Amino acid sequence: LAKTTQPISMDSYEGQEVNITCSHNNIATNDYITWYQQFPSQGPRFIIQGYKTKVTNEVASLFIPADRKSSTLSLPRVSLSDTAVYYCLVGDMKGSSASKIIFGSGTRLSIRP
Amino acid sequence: DGGITQSPKYLFRKEGQNVTLSCEQNLNHDAMYWYRQDPGQGLRLIYYSQIVNDFQKGDIAEGYSVSREKKESFPLTVTSAQKNPTAFYLCASSTLRPGDLRGRRQETQYFGPGTRLLVL
């Protein structure tokens, strides 16, 4: 069971690039890395998922080094609406392994004007 | 318009009362999950179901019960045995098809809007 460690909170300003790093030293071969975003009083929303190297979509980029023991979520040019809690999850979503996916406390990102 | 819905948005429970939270999805997903979230905390898994008529306990199942009679529905009952039920409850669903190895894609969880349960 891969445990993740991420900063409790981060602050940044509008227009800046924000990088949130997650450590997962015990990641298994079959594990994927997934990031979710949660606004207050809402359910988490999928942002991005990757296995190795770099993944980019219209919202964010995910950088995963060769050893896969950490990953970095990169949010380009953040705005006030990016203020949310960001969760890093590591695991195999198939079958019974899905039950072992753990949402930790996440990183509370605050964006200032 | 596919999605996952939860009702009600707010629910009040009297001491000794059982209450049921509704979760419905029209995404044709096989798996469904219930999580509990306390203020400032992450999500903790209560129960999950991978297929109709089957469900498994998560980390904090005591004081809760579920049923999965239909693929689309996964109601959660908070029983009187749950002594500290005040929390934000989230339902999620996902597919369980084998991952597409070429595309390196895996299933993700889709969450409902949540139900906030308060004790009177």
mmCIF file of C-alpha atoms in Angstrom:
data_model
loop_
_atom_site.group_PDB
_atom_site.id
_atom_site.type_symbol
_atom_site.label_atom_id
_atom_site.label_comp_id
_atom_site.label_asym_id
_atom_site.label_seq_id
_atom_site.Cartn_x
_atom_site.Cartn_y
_atom_site.Cartn_z
ATOM 1 C CA LEU A 1 0.000 0.000 0.000
ATOM 2 C CA ALA A 2 1.705 3.134 -1.220
ATOM 3 C CA LYS A 3 1.530 6.000 1.230
ATOM 4 C CA THR A 4 1.815 9.523 -0.090
ATOM 5 C CA THR A 5 3.222 12.641 1.497
ATOM 6 C CA GLN A 6 2.418 16.120 0.260
ATOM 7 C CA PRO A 7 2.645 19.605 1.761
ATOM 8 C CA ILE A 8 -0.268 20.574 3.954
ATOM 9 C CA SER A 9 -0.659 23.969 2.348
ATOM 10 C CA MET A 10 0.773 26.281 -0.298
ATOM 11 C CA ASP A 11 0.209 29.901 -1.237
ATOM 12 C CA SER A 12 0.733 31.600 -4.574
ATOM 13 C CA TYR A 13 -0.446 34.531 -6.669
ATOM 14 C CA GLU A 14 -2.549 34.817 -9.762
ATOM 15 C CA GLY A 15 -0.630 34.255 -12.982
ATOM 16 C CA GLN A 16 2.103 32.197 -11.345
ATOM 17 C CA GLU A 17 2.980 28.590 -12.038
ATOM 18 C CA VAL A 18 2.357 26.333 -9.059
ATOM 19 C CA ASN A 19 4.123 23.036 -8.500
ATOM 20 C CA ILE A 20 2.874 20.604 -5.863
ATOM 21 C CA THR A 21 5.133 17.660 -5.125
ATOM 22 C CA CYS A 22 4.010 14.337 -3.758
ATOM 23 C CA SER A 23 6.312 11.673 -2.328
ATOM 24 C CA HIS A 24 5.449 8.006 -2.727
ATOM 25 C CA ASN A 25 8.545 6.004 -1.884
ATOM 26 C CA ASN A 26 6.750 2.641 -1.781
ATOM 27 C CA ILE A 27 5.029 2.881 -5.151
ATOM 28 C CA ALA A 28 4.464 -0.528 -6.736
ATOM 29 C CA THR A 29 5.090 -1.527 -10.337
ATOM 30 C CA ASN A 30 1.384 -1.550 -11.221
ATOM 31 C CA ASP A 31 0.543 1.685 -9.426
ATOM 32 C CA TYR A 32 -0.610 4.785 -11.231
ATOM 33 C CA ILE A 33 -0.380 8.325 -9.898
ATOM 34 C CA THR A 34 -3.578 10.323 -9.919
ATOM 35 C CA TRP A 35 -4.351 13.849 -8.807
ATOM 36 C CA TYR A 36 -7.763 15.153 -7.780
ATOM 37 C CA GLN A 37 -8.991 18.670 -7.009
ATOM 38 C CA GLN A 38 -11.632 19.427 -4.409
ATOM 39 C CA PHE A 39 -13.472 22.692 -3.832
ATOM 40 C CA PRO A 40 -15.227 23.319 -0.502
ATOM 41 C CA SER A 41 -18.449 21.341 -0.074
ATOM 42 C CA GLN A 42 -17.977 19.531 -3.376
ATOM 43 C CA GLY A 43 -16.753 16.103 -4.391
ATOM 44 C CA PRO A 44 -13.189 15.708 -5.688
ATOM 45 C CA ARG A 45 -12.666 16.064 -9.402
ATOM 46 C CA PHE A 46 -10.119 14.135 -11.465
ATOM 47 C CA ILE A 47 -7.314 16.350 -12.813
ATOM 48 C CA ILE A 48 -4.630 14.153 -14.292
ATOM 49 C CA GLN A 49 -3.147 10.678 -14.154
ATOM 50 C CA GLY A 50 0.197 9.243 -15.161
ATOM 51 C CA TYR A 51 2.505 6.287 -14.914
ATOM 52 C CA LYS A 52 5.914 7.696 -15.862
ATOM 53 C CA THR A 53 7.646 10.669 -17.481
ATOM 54 C CA LYS A 54 5.350 13.559 -18.314
ATOM 55 C CA VAL A 55 1.644 13.849 -18.928
ATOM 56 C CA THR A 56 -0.087 17.038 -20.001
ATOM 57 C CA ASN A 57 -3.721 17.915 -20.488
ATOM 58 C CA GLU A 58 -5.691 21.124 -20.815
ATOM 59 C CA VAL A 59 -5.635 21.694 -17.062
ATOM 60 C CA ALA A 60 -2.246 20.600 -15.740
ATOM 61 C CA SER A 61 0.982 18.720 -16.259
ATOM 62 C CA LEU A 62 2.275 15.805 -14.251
ATOM 63 C CA PHE A 63 5.993 15.147 -13.997
ATOM 64 C CA ILE A 64 7.183 11.744 -12.829
ATOM 65 C CA PRO A 65 10.905 10.983 -12.517
ATOM 66 C CA ALA A 66 12.374 7.686 -13.617
ATOM 67 C CA ASP A 67 12.357 6.155 -10.125
ATOM 68 C CA ARG A 68 8.654 7.124 -9.723
ATOM 69 C CA LYS A 69 9.156 7.791 -6.008
ATOM 70 C CA SER A 70 7.687 11.243 -6.367
ATOM 71 C CA SER A 71 5.535 13.242 -8.727
ATOM 72 C CA THR A 72 4.876 16.927 -9.320
ATOM 73 C CA LEU A 73 1.595 18.461 -10.333
ATOM 74 C CA SER A 74 2.150 21.661 -12.268
ATOM 75 C CA LEU A 75 -0.611 24.229 -12.666
ATOM 76 C CA PRO A 76 0.299 26.907 -15.226
ATOM 77 C CA ARG A 77 -0.765 30.495 -14.643
ATOM 78 C CA VAL A 78 -3.101 29.909 -11.723
ATOM 79 C CA SER A 79 -6.162 32.010 -11.045
ATOM 80 C CA LEU A 80 -8.255 32.592 -7.942
ATOM 81 C CA SER A 81 -10.523 29.733 -9.021
ATOM 82 C CA ASP A 82 -7.654 27.285 -8.571
ATOM 83 C CA THR A 83 -7.904 27.721 -4.803
ATOM 84 C CA ALA A 84 -8.757 24.207 -3.654
ATOM 85 C CA VAL A 85 -7.409 21.086 -1.989
ATOM 86 C CA TYR A 86 -5.297 18.858 -4.222
ATOM 87 C CA TYR A 87 -4.960 15.134 -3.504
ATOM 88 C CA CYS A 88 -2.220 12.855 -4.748
ATOM 89 C CA LEU A 89 -3.228 9.207 -4.957
ATOM 90 C CA VAL A 90 -1.123 6.199 -5.782
ATOM 91 C CA GLY A 91 -2.501 2.793 -6.519
ATOM 92 C CA ASP A 92 -3.921 0.309 -8.931
ATOM 93 C CA MET A 93 -7.520 1.192 -9.631
ATOM 94 C CA LYS A 94 -8.458 -2.255 -10.930
ATOM 95 C CA GLY A 95 -10.662 -4.650 -9.054
ATOM 96 C CA SER A 96 -10.255 -5.083 -5.343
ATOM 97 C CA SER A 97 -7.164 -2.911 -5.389
ATOM 98 C CA ALA A 98 -9.444 0.063 -5.891
ATOM 99 C CA SER A 99 -10.480 -0.266 -2.275
ATOM 100 C CA LYS A 100 -6.935 0.433 -1.221
ATOM 101 C CA ILE A 101 -6.806 3.862 -2.783
ATOM 102 C CA ILE A 102 -6.352 6.344 0.027
ATOM 103 C CA PHE A 103 -7.149 10.017 -0.059
ATOM 104 C CA GLY A 104 -4.782 11.664 2.386
ATOM 105 C CA SER A 105 -5.281 15.151 3.754
ATOM 106 C CA GLY A 106 -4.173 16.751 0.501
ATOM 107 C CA THR A 107 -2.519 20.104 -0.142
ATOM 108 C CA ARG A 108 -4.579 23.203 0.488
ATOM 109 C CA LEU A 109 -3.641 25.682 -2.251
ATOM 110 C CA SER A 110 -4.536 29.322 -1.738
ATOM 111 C CA ILE A 111 -4.223 31.768 -4.620
ATOM 112 C CA ARG A 112 -4.047 35.479 -3.860
ATOM 113 C CA PRO A 113 -4.803 38.373 -6.231
ATOM 114 C CA ASP B 1 -26.308 14.103 -19.378
ATOM 115 C CA GLY B 2 -24.420 11.414 -17.472
ATOM 116 C CA GLY B 3 -23.377 11.836 -13.890
ATOM 117 C CA ILE B 4 -23.654 10.826 -10.290
ATOM 118 C CA THR B 5 -26.223 12.361 -7.961
ATOM 119 C CA GLN B 6 -26.617 12.390 -4.214
ATOM 120 C CA SER B 7 -29.591 13.387 -2.145
ATOM 121 C CA PRO B 8 -30.406 15.142 -0.010
ATOM 122 C CA LYS B 9 -27.800 17.905 0.070
ATOM 123 C CA TYR B 10 -28.333 18.350 3.806
ATOM 124 C CA LEU B 11 -29.704 15.780 6.227
ATOM 125 C CA PHE B 12 -30.497 16.051 9.895
ATOM 126 C CA ARG B 13 -30.489 13.084 12.195
ATOM 127 C CA LYS B 14 -32.044 12.791 15.606
ATOM 128 C CA GLU B 15 -30.381 10.703 18.260
ATOM 129 C CA GLY B 16 -31.183 7.004 17.870
ATOM 130 C CA GLN B 17 -32.458 7.440 14.337
ATOM 131 C CA ASN B 18 -31.307 5.656 11.203
ATOM 132 C CA VAL B 19 -30.998 7.791 8.093
ATOM 133 C CA THR B 20 -30.360 6.803 4.478
ATOM 134 C CA LEU B 21 -28.298 8.745 1.971
ATOM 135 C CA SER B 22 -29.063 8.235 -1.686
ATOM 136 C CA CYS B 23 -26.511 7.785 -4.469
ATOM 137 C CA GLU B 24 -27.470 7.226 -8.114
ATOM 138 C CA GLN B 25 -25.291 7.071 -11.229
ATOM 139 C CA ASN B 26 -26.149 6.789 -14.914
ATOM 140 C CA LEU B 27 -22.570 6.308 -16.074
ATOM 141 C CA ASN B 28 -22.968 2.534 -16.360
ATOM 142 C CA HIS B 29 -20.138 2.134 -13.876
ATOM 143 C CA ASP B 30 -19.609 -1.179 -12.155
ATOM 144 C CA ALA B 31 -18.009 0.057 -8.947
ATOM 145 C CA MET B 32 -19.433 2.441 -6.413
ATOM 146 C CA TYR B 33 -17.963 3.844 -3.191
ATOM 147 C CA TRP B 34 -18.939 5.750 -0.079
ATOM 148 C CA TYR B 35 -16.503 8.076 1.674
ATOM 149 C CA ARG B 36 -16.716 10.161 4.780
ATOM 150 C CA GLN B 37 -14.929 13.497 5.083
ATOM 151 C CA ASP B 38 -14.519 15.381 8.355
ATOM 152 C CA PRO B 39 -13.627 19.089 8.399
ATOM 153 C CA GLY B 40 -10.098 19.727 7.174
ATOM 154 C CA GLN B 41 -9.476 16.039 6.627
ATOM 155 C CA GLY B 42 -9.118 13.728 3.669
ATOM 156 C CA LEU B 43 -11.615 11.115 2.550
ATOM 157 C CA ARG B 44 -12.035 7.821 4.369
ATOM 158 C CA LEU B 45 -13.594 4.805 2.689
ATOM 159 C CA ILE B 46 -16.739 3.430 4.346
ATOM 160 C CA TYR B 47 -17.976 0.778 1.903
ATOM 161 C CA TYR B 48 -17.463 -0.113 -1.723
ATOM 162 C CA SER B 49 -19.185 -2.341 -4.227
ATOM 163 C CA GLN B 50 -17.704 -3.787 -7.391
ATOM 164 C CA ILE B 51 -20.834 -5.494 -8.659
ATOM 165 C CA VAL B 52 -24.538 -5.748 -7.980
ATOM 166 C CA ASN B 53 -25.454 -7.657 -4.826
ATOM 167 C CA ASP B 54 -21.905 -7.527 -3.526
ATOM 168 C CA PHE B 55 -20.149 -5.005 -1.314
ATOM 169 C CA GLN B 56 -17.121 -4.837 0.949
ATOM 170 C CA LYS B 57 -16.250 -2.933 4.096
ATOM 171 C CA GLY B 58 -13.806 -0.093 3.908
ATOM 172 C CA ASP B 59 -11.737 1.381 6.703
ATOM 173 C CA ILE B 60 -14.576 2.804 8.800
ATOM 174 C CA ALA B 61 -17.633 0.620 8.146
ATOM 175 C CA GLU B 62 -18.813 0.338 11.751
ATOM 176 C CA GLY B 63 -22.171 2.028 12.246
ATOM 177 C CA TYR B 64 -22.969 2.061 8.537
ATOM 178 C CA SER B 65 -24.744 -0.299 6.146
ATOM 179 C CA VAL B 66 -25.214 -0.396 2.383
ATOM 180 C CA SER B 67 -27.072 -2.295 -0.312
ATOM 181 C CA ARG B 68 -26.470 -2.738 -4.034
ATOM 182 C CA GLU B 69 -29.636 -4.126 -5.548
ATOM 183 C CA LYS B 70 -29.241 -2.183 -8.782
ATOM 184 C CA LYS B 71 -26.159 -1.188 -10.731
ATOM 185 C CA GLU B 72 -27.218 2.447 -10.677
ATOM 186 C CA SER B 73 -27.893 2.758 -6.965
ATOM 187 C CA PHE B 74 -25.795 2.419 -3.805
ATOM 188 C CA PRO B 75 -27.632 3.827 -0.768
ATOM 189 C CA LEU B 76 -25.835 4.304 2.539
ATOM 190 C CA THR B 77 -27.629 3.971 5.876
ATOM 191 C CA VAL B 78 -26.139 5.692 8.881
ATOM 192 C CA THR B 79 -27.388 3.669 11.824
ATOM 193 C CA SER B 80 -27.884 4.701 15.417
ATOM 194 C CA ALA B 81 -24.728 2.738 16.205
ATOM 195 C CA GLN B 82 -22.668 5.448 14.512
ATOM 196 C CA LYS B 83 -22.042 7.728 17.483
ATOM 197 C CA ASN B 84 -20.370 10.559 15.596
ATOM 198 C CA PRO B 85 -22.157 10.784 12.249
ATOM 199 C CA THR B 86 -21.711 14.492 11.598
ATOM 200 C CA ALA B 87 -19.637 14.692 8.413
ATOM 201 C CA PHE B 88 -19.673 15.274 4.663
ATOM 202 C CA TYR B 89 -20.525 12.056 2.810
ATOM 203 C CA LEU B 90 -19.324 11.503 -0.722
ATOM 204 C CA CYS B 91 -20.374 8.823 -3.170
ATOM 205 C CA ALA B 92 -18.227 7.888 -6.144
ATOM 206 C CA SER B 93 -18.275 5.458 -9.037
ATOM 207 C CA SER B 94 -15.762 4.017 -11.450
ATOM 208 C CA THR B 95 -15.477 1.426 -14.170
ATOM 209 C CA LEU B 96 -13.681 -1.825 -13.576
ATOM 210 C CA ARG B 97 -12.705 -2.686 -17.106
ATOM 211 C CA PRO B 98 -9.091 -3.838 -17.476
ATOM 212 C CA GLY B 99 -6.770 -0.945 -18.072
ATOM 213 C CA ASP B 100 -5.814 -0.045 -21.615
ATOM 214 C CA LEU B 101 -2.148 -0.921 -21.460
ATOM 215 C CA ARG B 102 -1.341 0.770 -24.746
ATOM 216 C CA GLY B 103 -2.807 4.028 -23.584
ATOM 217 C CA ARG B 104 -1.711 3.566 -20.007
ATOM 218 C CA ARG B 105 -5.096 4.614 -18.772
ATOM 219 C CA GLN B 106 -6.746 3.410 -15.626
ATOM 220 C CA GLU B 107 -10.140 3.925 -14.122
ATOM 221 C CA THR B 108 -10.791 7.125 -12.225
ATOM 222 C CA GLN B 109 -13.436 7.858 -9.663
ATOM 223 C CA TYR B 110 -16.285 10.223 -10.405
ATOM 224 C CA PHE B 111 -17.758 11.878 -7.349
ATOM 225 C CA GLY B 112 -21.202 13.119 -6.520
ATOM 226 C CA PRO B 113 -21.875 16.547 -4.950
ATOM 227 C CA GLY B 114 -22.010 15.138 -1.424
ATOM 228 C CA THR B 115 -24.480 15.058 1.463
ATOM 229 C CA ARG B 116 -23.801 16.933 4.666
ATOM 230 C CA LEU B 117 -25.185 15.079 7.673
ATOM 231 C CA LEU B 118 -25.849 16.971 10.863
ATOM 232 C CA VAL B 119 -27.037 15.704 14.226
ATOM 233 C CA LEU B 120 -29.856 17.516 16.039
#
